[in-house]
CSV table of C-alpha atoms in Angstrom, one decimal:
chain,number,residue,atom,x,y,z
A,1,MET,CA,0.0,0.0,0.0
A,2,SER,CA,1.6,3.3,-1.1
A,3,ALA,CA,1.0,6.5,0.7
A,4,ASN,CA,-0.5,9.3,-1.4
A,5,LYS,CA,1.1,12.4,0.0
A,6,GLY,CA,-1.0,14.7,-2.2
A,7,TRP,CA,-4.4,13.9,-0.5
A,8,TRP,CA,-4.2,16.8,1.9
A,9,VAL,CA,-2.9,20.3,1.2
A,10,PRO,CA,-2.7,22.7,4.2
A,11,PRO,CA,-4.3,26.1,3.8
A,12,GLU,CA,-2.2,28.8,2.1
A,13,GLY,CA,0.3,30.3,4.4
A,14,GLU,CA,0.2,27.3,6.8
A,15,ASP,CA,3.1,25.2,5.9
A,16,ASN,CA,4.2,24.2,9.4
A,17,LEU,CA,3.0,23.9,13.0
A,18,SER,CA,4.2,27.3,14.0
A,19,GLY,CA,2.1,29.0,11.3
A,20,LYS,CA,-1.0,27.2,12.5
A,21,PHE,CA,-0.2,28.0,16.1
A,22,LEU,CA,0.2,31.7,15.2
A,23,ARG,CA,-3.1,31.8,13.3
A,24,LYS,CA,-5.0,30.1,16.2
A,25,THR,CA,-3.4,32.6,18.6
A,26,ARG,CA,-4.6,35.5,16.5
A,27,GLU,CA,-8.1,34.0,16.4
A,28,SER,CA,-8.4,33.5,20.2
A,29,PRO,CA,-5.5,35.0,22.1
A,30,LEU,CA,-6.6,33.8,25.6
A,31,VAL,CA,-6.1,30.1,24.8
A,32,PRO,CA,-2.3,30.2,25.0
A,33,ILE,CA,-2.6,32.4,28.1
A,34,GLY,CA,-4.8,29.8,29.8
A,35,VAL,CA,-2.5,27.0,28.8
A,36,GLY,CA,0.6,28.9,29.9
A,37,GLY,CA,-1.1,29.8,33.2
A,38,CYS,CA,-2.1,26.2,33.7
A,39,LEU,CA,1.4,24.9,33.1
A,40,ALA,CA,2.9,27.7,35.3
A,41,VAL,CA,0.7,26.8,38.2
A,42,ALA,CA,1.3,23.1,37.8
A,43,ALA,CA,5.1,23.6,37.6
A,44,TYR,CA,5.1,25.8,40.7
A,45,ARG,CA,3.1,23.4,42.7
A,46,ILE,CA,5.2,20.5,41.7
A,47,TYR,CA,8.3,22.5,42.5
A,48,ARG,CA,6.9,23.2,46.0
A,49,LEU,CA,6.2,19.5,46.5
A,50,LYS,CA,9.1,19.1,48.9
A,51,ALA,CA,7.9,21.9,51.2
A,52,ARG,CA,4.4,20.6,51.5
A,53,GLY,CA,4.8,19.8,55.2
A,54,PRO,CA,2.6,17.2,56.8
A,55,THR,CA,0.1,17.3,53.9
A,56,LYS,CA,-0.4,14.0,52.1
A,57,LEU,CA,0.9,13.7,48.5
A,58,SER,CA,-2.6,13.0,47.1
A,59,ILE,CA,-4.1,16.1,48.7
A,60,HIS,CA,-1.2,18.2,47.4
A,61,LEU,CA,-1.7,16.9,43.9
A,62,ILE,CA,-5.5,17.5,44.1
A,63,HIS,CA,-4.8,21.1,45.1
A,64,THR,CA,-2.4,21.4,42.2
A,65,ARG,CA,-5.0,20.1,39.7
A,66,VAL,CA,-7.7,22.4,41.1
A,67,ALA,CA,-5.4,25.5,40.9
A,68,ALA,CA,-4.3,24.7,37.3
A,69,GLN,CA,-7.9,24.1,36.2
A,70,ALA,CA,-9.0,27.4,37.9
A,71,CYS,CA,-6.4,29.2,35.8
A,72,ALA,CA,-7.6,27.6,32.6
A,73,VAL,CA,-11.3,28.3,33.4
A,74,GLY,CA,-10.4,31.9,34.3
A,75,ALA,CA,-8.9,32.4,30.8
A,76,ILE,CA,-12.0,30.9,29.2
A,77,MET,CA,-14.2,33.2,31.2
A,78,LEU,CA,-12.1,36.2,30.2
A,79,GLY,CA,-12.4,35.2,26.6
A,80,ALA,CA,-16.2,34.9,26.8
A,81,VAL,CA,-16.5,38.3,28.5
A,82,TYR,CA,-14.2,39.9,25.8
A,83,THR,CA,-16.2,38.2,23.0
A,84,MET,CA,-19.5,39.5,24.5
A,85,TYR,CA,-18.1,43.0,24.8
A,86,ARG,CA,-16.8,42.9,21.3
A,87,ASP,CA,-20.0,41.6,19.8
A,88,TYR,CA,-22.6,43.5,21.7
A,89,VAL,CA,-21.2,46.6,23.4
A,90,LYS,CA,-18.7,47.7,20.8
A,91,ARG,CA,-21.0,47.0,17.8
A,92,ALA,CA,-23.9,48.8,19.5
A,93,SER,CA,-21.8,51.9,20.0
A,94,GLU,CA,-20.5,51.8,16.4
A,95,ALA,CA,-24.0,51.4,14.8
A,96,PRO,CA,-25.4,54.6,13.3
A,97,GLU,CA,-28.4,56.0,15.2
A,98,LYS,CA,-31.6,56.5,13.2
């Protein structure tokens, strides 16, 4: 069975992964912020693993997961609020009055 390499052609200007990532970042800029915040919180909490004191490991990891998810959900909420502002408030102020 031979592979037909011409069956899928990426959109124009998207030859590699970085081009696709940049396009997606322009479309929704808060997604990379949410992912970065999630990774930063998780990295910090794992770094602080040694100084957790008498707390059990499972409890520490649950708190780490909750903090990382809160960062991601916060970025999603900011994106939703920004989109609502852009769609409703900004367009209403730009619309010509009759």
